[in-house]
PDB file of C-alpha atoms in Angstrom:
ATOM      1  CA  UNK A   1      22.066  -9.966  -1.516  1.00  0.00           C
ATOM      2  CA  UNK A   2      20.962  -6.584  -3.383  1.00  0.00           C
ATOM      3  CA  UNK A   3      23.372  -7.665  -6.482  1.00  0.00           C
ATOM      4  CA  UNK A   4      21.921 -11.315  -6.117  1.00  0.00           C
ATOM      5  CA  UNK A   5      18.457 -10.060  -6.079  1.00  0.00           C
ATOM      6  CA  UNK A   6      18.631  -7.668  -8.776  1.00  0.00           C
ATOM      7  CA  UNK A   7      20.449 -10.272 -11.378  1.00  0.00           C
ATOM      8  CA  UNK A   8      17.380 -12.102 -10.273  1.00  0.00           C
ATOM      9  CA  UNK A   9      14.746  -9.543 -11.198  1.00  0.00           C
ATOM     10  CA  UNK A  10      17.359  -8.155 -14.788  1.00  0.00           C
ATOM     11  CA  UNK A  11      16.809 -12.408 -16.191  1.00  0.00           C
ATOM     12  CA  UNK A  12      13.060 -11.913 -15.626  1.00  0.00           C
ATOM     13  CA  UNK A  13      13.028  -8.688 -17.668  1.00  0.00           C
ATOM     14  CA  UNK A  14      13.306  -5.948 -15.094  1.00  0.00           C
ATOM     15  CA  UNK A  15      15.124  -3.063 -15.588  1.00  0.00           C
ATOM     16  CA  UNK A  16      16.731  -2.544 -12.029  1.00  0.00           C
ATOM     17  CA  UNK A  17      18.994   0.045 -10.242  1.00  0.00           C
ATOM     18  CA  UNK A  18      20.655  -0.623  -7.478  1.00  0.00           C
ATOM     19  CA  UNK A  19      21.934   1.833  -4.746  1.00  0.00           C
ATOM     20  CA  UNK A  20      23.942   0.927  -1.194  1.00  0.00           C
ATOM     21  CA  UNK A  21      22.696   4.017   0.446  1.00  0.00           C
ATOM     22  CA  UNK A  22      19.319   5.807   1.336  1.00  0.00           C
ATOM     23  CA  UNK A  23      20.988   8.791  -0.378  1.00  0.00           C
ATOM     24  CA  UNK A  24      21.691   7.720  -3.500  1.00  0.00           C
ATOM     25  CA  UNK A  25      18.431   6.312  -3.949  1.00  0.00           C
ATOM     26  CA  UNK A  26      16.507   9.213  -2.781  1.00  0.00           C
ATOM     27  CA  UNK A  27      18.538  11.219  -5.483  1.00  0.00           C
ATOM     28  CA  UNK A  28      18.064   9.493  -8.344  1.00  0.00           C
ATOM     29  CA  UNK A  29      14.152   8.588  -7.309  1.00  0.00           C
ATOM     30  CA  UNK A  30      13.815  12.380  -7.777  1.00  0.00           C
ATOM     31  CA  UNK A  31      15.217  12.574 -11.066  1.00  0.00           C
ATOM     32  CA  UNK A  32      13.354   9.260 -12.087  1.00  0.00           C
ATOM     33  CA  UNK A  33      10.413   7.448 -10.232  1.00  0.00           C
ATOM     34  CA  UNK A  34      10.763   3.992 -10.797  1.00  0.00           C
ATOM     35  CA  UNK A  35       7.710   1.683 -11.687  1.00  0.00           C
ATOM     36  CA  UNK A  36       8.511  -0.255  -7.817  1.00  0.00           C
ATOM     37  CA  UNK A  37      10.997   0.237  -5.204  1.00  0.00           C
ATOM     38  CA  UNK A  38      12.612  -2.916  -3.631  1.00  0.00           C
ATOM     39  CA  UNK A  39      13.530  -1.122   0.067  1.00  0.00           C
ATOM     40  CA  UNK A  40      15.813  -2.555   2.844  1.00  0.00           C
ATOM     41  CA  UNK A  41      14.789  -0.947   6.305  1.00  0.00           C
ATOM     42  CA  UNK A  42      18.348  -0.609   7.862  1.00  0.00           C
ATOM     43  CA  UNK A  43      20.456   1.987   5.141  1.00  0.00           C
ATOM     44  CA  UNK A  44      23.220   3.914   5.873  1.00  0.00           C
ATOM     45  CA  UNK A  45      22.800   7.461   5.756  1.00  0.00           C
ATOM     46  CA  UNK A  46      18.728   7.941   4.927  1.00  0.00           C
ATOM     47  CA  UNK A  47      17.331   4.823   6.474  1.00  0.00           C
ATOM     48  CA  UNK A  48      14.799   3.215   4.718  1.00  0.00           C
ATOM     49  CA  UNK A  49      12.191   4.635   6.692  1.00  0.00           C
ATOM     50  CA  UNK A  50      12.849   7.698   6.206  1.00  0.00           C
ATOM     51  CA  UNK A  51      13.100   7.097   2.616  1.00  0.00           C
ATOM     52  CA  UNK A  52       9.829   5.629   2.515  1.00  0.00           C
ATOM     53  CA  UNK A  53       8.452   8.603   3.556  1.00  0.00           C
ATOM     54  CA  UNK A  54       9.836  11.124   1.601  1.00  0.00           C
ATOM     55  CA  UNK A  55       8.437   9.000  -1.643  1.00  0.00           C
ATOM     56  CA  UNK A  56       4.865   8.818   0.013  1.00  0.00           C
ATOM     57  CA  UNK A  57       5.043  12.811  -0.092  1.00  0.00           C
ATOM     58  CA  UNK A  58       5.556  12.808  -3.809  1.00  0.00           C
ATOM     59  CA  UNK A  59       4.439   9.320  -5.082  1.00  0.00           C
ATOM     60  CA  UNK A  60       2.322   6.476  -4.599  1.00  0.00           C
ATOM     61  CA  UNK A  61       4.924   3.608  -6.182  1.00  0.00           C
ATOM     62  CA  UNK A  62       4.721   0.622  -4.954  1.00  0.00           C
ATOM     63  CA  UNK A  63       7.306  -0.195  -2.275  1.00  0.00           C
ATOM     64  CA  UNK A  64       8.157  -3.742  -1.230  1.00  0.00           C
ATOM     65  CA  UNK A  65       9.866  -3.695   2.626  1.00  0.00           C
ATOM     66  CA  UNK A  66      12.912  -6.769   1.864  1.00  0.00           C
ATOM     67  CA  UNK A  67      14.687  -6.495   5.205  1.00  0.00           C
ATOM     68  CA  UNK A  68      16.080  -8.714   8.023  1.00  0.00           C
ATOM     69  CA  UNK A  69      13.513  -6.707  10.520  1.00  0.00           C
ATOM     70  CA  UNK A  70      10.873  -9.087  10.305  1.00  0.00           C
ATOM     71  CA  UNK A  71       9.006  -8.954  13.817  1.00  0.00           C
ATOM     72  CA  UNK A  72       5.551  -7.908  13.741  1.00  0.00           C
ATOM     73  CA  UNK A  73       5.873  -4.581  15.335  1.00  0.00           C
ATOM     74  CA  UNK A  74       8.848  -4.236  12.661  1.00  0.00           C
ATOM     75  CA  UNK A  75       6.397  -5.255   9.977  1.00  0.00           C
ATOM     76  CA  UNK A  76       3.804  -2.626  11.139  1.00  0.00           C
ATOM     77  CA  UNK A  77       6.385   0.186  11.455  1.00  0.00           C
ATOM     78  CA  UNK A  78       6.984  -0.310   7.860  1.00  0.00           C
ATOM     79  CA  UNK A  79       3.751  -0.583   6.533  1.00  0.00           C
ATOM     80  CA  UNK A  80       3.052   2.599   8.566  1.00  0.00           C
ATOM     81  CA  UNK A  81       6.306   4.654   7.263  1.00  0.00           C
ATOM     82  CA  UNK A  82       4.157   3.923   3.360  1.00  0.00           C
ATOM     83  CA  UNK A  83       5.182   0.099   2.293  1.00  0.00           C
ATOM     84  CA  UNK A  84       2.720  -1.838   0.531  1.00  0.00           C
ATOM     85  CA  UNK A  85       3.949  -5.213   1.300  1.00  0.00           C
ATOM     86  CA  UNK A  86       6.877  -6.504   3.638  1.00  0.00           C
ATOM     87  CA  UNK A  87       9.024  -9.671   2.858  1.00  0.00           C
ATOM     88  CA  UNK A  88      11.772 -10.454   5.855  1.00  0.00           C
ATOM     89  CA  UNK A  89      14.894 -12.171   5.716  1.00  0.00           C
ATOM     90  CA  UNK A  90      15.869 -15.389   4.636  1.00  0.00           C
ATOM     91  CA  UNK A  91      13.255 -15.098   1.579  1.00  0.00           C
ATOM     92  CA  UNK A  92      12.227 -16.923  -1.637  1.00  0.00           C
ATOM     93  CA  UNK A  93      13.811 -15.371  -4.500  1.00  0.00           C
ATOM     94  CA  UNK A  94      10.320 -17.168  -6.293  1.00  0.00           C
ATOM     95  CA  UNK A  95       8.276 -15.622  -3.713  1.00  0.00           C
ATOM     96  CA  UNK A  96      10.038 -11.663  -4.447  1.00  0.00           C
ATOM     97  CA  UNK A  97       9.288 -12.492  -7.626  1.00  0.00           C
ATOM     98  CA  UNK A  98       5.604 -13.115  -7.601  1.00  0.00           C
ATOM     99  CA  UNK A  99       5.149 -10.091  -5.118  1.00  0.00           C
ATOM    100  CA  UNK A 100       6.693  -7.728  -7.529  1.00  0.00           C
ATOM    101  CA  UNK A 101       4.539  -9.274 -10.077  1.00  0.00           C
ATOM    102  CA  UNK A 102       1.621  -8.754  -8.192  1.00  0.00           C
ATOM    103  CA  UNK A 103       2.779  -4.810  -7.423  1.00  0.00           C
ATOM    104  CA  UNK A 104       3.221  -4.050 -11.106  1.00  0.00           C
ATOM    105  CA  UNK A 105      -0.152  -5.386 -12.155  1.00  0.00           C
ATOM    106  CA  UNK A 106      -1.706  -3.267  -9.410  1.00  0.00           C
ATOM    107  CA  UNK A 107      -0.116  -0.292 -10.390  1.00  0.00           C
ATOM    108  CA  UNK A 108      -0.644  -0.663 -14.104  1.00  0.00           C
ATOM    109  CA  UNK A 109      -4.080  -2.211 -14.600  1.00  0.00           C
ATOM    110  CA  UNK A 110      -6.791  -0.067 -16.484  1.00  0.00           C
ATOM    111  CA  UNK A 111     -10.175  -0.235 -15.606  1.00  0.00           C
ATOM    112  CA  UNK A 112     -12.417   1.144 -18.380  1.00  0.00           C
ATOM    113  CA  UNK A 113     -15.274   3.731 -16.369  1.00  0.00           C
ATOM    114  CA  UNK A 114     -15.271   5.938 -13.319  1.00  0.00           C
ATOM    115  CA  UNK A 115     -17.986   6.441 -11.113  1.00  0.00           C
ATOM    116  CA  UNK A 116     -18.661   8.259  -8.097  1.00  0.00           C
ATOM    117  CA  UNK A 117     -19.964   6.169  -4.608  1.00  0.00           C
ATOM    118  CA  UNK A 118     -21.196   8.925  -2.022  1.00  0.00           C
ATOM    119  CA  UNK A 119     -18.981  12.199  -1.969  1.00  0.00           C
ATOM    120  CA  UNK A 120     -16.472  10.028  -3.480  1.00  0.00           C
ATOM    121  CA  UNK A 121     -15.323  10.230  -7.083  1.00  0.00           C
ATOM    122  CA  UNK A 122     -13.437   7.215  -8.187  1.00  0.00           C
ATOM    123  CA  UNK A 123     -11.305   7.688 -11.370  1.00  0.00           C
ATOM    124  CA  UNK A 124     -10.340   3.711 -11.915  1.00  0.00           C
ATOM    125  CA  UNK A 125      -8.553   4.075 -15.186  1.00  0.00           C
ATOM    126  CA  UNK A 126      -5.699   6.648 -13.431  1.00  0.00           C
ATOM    127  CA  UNK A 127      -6.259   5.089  -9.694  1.00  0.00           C
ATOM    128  CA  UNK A 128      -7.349   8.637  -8.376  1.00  0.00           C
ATOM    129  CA  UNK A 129      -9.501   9.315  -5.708  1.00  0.00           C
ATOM    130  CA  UNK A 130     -11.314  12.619  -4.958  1.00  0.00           C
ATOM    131  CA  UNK A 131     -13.723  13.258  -1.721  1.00  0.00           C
ATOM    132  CA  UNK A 132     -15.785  16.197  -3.334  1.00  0.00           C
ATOM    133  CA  UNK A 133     -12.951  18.691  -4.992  1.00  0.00           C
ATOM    134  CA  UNK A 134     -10.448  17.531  -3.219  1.00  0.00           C
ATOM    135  CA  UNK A 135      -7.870  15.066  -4.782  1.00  0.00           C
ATOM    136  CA  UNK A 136      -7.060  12.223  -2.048  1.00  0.00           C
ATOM    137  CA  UNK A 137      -3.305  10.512  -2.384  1.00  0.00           C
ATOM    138  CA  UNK A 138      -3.281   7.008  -2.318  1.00  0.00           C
ATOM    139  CA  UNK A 139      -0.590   4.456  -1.964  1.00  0.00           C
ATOM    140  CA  UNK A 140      -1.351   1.126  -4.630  1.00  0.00           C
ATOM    141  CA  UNK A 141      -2.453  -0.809  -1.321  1.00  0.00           C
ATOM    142  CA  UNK A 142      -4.234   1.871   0.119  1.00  0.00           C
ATOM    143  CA  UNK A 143      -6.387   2.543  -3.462  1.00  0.00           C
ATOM    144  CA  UNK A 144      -7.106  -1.188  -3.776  1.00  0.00           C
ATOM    145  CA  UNK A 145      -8.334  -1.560  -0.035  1.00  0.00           C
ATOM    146  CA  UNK A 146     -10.160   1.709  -0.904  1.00  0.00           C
ATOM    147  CA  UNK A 147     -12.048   0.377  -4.065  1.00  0.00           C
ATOM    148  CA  UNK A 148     -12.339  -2.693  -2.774  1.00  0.00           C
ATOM    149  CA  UNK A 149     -14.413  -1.871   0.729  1.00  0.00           C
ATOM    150  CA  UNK A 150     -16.645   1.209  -1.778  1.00  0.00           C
ATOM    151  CA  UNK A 151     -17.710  -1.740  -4.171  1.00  0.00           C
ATOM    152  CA  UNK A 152     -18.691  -3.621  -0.520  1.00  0.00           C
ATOM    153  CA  UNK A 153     -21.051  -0.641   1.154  1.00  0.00           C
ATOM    154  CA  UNK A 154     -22.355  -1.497   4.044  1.00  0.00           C
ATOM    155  CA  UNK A 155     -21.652  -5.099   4.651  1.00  0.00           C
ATOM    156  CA  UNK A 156     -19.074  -6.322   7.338  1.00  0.00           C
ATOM    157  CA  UNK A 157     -15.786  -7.341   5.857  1.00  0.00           C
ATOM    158  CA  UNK A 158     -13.161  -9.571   8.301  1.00  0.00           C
ATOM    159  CA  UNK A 159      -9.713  -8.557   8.307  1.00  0.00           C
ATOM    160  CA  UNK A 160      -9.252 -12.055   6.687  1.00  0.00           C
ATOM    161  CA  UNK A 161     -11.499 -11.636   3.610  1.00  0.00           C
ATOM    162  CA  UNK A 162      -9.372  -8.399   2.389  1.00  0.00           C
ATOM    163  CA  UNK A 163      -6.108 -10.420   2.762  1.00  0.00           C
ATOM    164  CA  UNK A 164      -7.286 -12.849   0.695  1.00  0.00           C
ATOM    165  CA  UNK A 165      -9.180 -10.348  -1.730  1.00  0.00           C
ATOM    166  CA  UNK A 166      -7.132  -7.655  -1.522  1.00  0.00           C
ATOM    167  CA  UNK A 167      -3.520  -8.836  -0.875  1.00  0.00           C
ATOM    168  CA  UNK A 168      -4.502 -12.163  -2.435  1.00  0.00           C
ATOM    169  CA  UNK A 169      -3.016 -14.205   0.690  1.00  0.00           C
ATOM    170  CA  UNK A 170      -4.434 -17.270   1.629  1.00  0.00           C
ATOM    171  CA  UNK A 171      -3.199 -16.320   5.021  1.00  0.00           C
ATOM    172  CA  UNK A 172      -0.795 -13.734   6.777  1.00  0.00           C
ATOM    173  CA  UNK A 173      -0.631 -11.369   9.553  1.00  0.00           C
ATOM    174  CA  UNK A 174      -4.372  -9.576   9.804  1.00  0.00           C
ATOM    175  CA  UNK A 175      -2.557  -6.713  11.568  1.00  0.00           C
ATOM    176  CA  UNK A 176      -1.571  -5.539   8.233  1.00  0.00           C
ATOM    177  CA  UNK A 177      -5.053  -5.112   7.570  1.00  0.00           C
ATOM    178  CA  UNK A 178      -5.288  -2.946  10.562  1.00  0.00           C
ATOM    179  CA  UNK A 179      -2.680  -0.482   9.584  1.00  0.00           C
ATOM    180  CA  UNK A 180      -3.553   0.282   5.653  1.00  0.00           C
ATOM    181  CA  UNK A 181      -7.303   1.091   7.373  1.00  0.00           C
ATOM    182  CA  UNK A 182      -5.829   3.352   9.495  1.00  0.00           C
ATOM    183  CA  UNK A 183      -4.087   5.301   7.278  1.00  0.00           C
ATOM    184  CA  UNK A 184      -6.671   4.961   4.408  1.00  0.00           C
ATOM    185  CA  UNK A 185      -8.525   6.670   7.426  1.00  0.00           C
ATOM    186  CA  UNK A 186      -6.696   9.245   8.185  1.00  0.00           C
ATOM    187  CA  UNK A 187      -6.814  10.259   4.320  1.00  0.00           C
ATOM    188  CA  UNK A 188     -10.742   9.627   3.756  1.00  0.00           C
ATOM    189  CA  UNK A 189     -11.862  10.626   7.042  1.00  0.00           C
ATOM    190  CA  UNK A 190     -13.025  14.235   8.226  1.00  0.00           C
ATOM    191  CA  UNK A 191     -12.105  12.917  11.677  1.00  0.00           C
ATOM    192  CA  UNK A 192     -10.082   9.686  11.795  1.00  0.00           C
ATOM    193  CA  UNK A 193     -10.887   9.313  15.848  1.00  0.00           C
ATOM    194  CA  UNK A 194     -14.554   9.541  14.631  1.00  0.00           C
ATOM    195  CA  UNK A 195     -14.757   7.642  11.511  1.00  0.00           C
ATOM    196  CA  UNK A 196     -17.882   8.520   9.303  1.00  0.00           C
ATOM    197  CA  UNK A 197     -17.037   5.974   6.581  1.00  0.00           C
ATOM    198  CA  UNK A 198     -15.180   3.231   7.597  1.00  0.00           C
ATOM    199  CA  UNK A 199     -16.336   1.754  11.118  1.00  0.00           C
ATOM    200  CA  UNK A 200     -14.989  -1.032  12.650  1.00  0.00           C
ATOM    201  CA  UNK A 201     -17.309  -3.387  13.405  1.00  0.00           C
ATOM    202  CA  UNK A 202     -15.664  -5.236  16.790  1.00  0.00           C
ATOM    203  CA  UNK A 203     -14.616  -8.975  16.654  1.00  0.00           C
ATOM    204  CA  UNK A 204     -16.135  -8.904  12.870  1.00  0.00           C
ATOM    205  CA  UNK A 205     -13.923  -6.642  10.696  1.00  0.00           C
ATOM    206  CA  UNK A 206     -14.597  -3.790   9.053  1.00  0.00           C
ATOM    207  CA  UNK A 207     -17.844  -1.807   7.155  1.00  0.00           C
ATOM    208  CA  UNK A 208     -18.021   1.307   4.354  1.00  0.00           C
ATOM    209  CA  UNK A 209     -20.771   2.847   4.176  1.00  0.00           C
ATOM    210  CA  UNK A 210     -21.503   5.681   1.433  1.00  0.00           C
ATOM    211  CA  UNK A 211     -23.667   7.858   4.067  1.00  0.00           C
ATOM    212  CA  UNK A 212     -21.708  10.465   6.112  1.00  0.00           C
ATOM    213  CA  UNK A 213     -22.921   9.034   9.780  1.00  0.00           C
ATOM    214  CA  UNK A 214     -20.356   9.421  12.718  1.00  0.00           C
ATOM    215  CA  UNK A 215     -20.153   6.076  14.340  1.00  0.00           C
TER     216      UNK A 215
END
């Protein structure tokens, strides 16, 4: 599956390595961050969660979950360990395709301006984030759910309306949703049990709002 996949992404253009072990990968990643990592959960050696990890300490690359684990508490334990999507087993070779596609342009697309939203300071053209002089680390999801609720303030967002705005789903699991807001909040937040930015708003969704008020 790894070679067939690969061949698949080299006749679209990609230039792919390939690695059977968590090891491997995790070496060369260090001498070379790729543009996206394609990750299978269950590696020999360094499992893939564990390897997702260690790149979440030093990057923010993309990372697509492609594994056979494809229950929804295995979905959410991979989104948590730092993926930014999760495809299970049997998939679409069409459907890889278009979610790499969709990763890259994420990753890569300039915005022209910054502009700073509260005691946030938005740098759009390099995808940083800073909350006053400190520099916050942002996975591609996490930055795009970020810039996507500070250009909402203060209106109530469903779970829903970021999958389809943010992901760009017409439908999927919401409880996705509910794990890139936790750990956007444990990054943005002072105290993530207490949020002062990003409240959940019960049976609704989700609100920003730029003013520093406990909820």
């Amino acid at each position: 599956m790894r070679t067939v996949v690969a061949d698949h992404l080299r006749a679209a253009g990609c230039e792919v390595q390939q690695f059977a072990d968590g090891a491997d990968a995790w070496q060369a990643i260090r001498e070379r961050m790729p543009d996206l990592l394609i990750l299978d959960r269950m590696l020999p050696g360094l499992d893939g969660d564990e390897l997702a990890v260690r790149i979440r300490a030093i990057s923010s690359v993309p990372i697509i979950m492609l594994t056979a684990l494809d229950g929804l508490e295995h979905r959410i334990e991979g989104l948590e360990h730092g993926a930014d999507d999760y495809l299970g087993k049997p998939f679409s070779l069409r459907e890889l395709q278009l979610r790499v596609n969709a990763q890259l342009r994420r990753s890569s697309a300039v915005a022209p301006l910054g502009f700073t939203a509260g005691r946030f300071r938005v740098d759009p053209e390099h995808r940083r984030v800073w909350s006053g002089e400190r520099e916050i680390a942002l996975t591609t999801r996490e930055y795009e759910l970020f810039l996507y609720l500070v250009r909402n303030p203060d209106r109530v967002v469903s779970r829903e309306e970021i999958l389809r705005e943010v992901w760009q789903w017409g439908f999927g699991d919401a409880s996705t949703v509910t794990v890139h807001v936790r750990r956007l909040r444990e990054k943005i937040e002072p105290d993530p049990r207490i949020p002062s930015f990003l409240h959940t708003e019960w049976g609704a969704g989700y609100r920003f709002t730029l003013q520093e008020v406990p909820a």
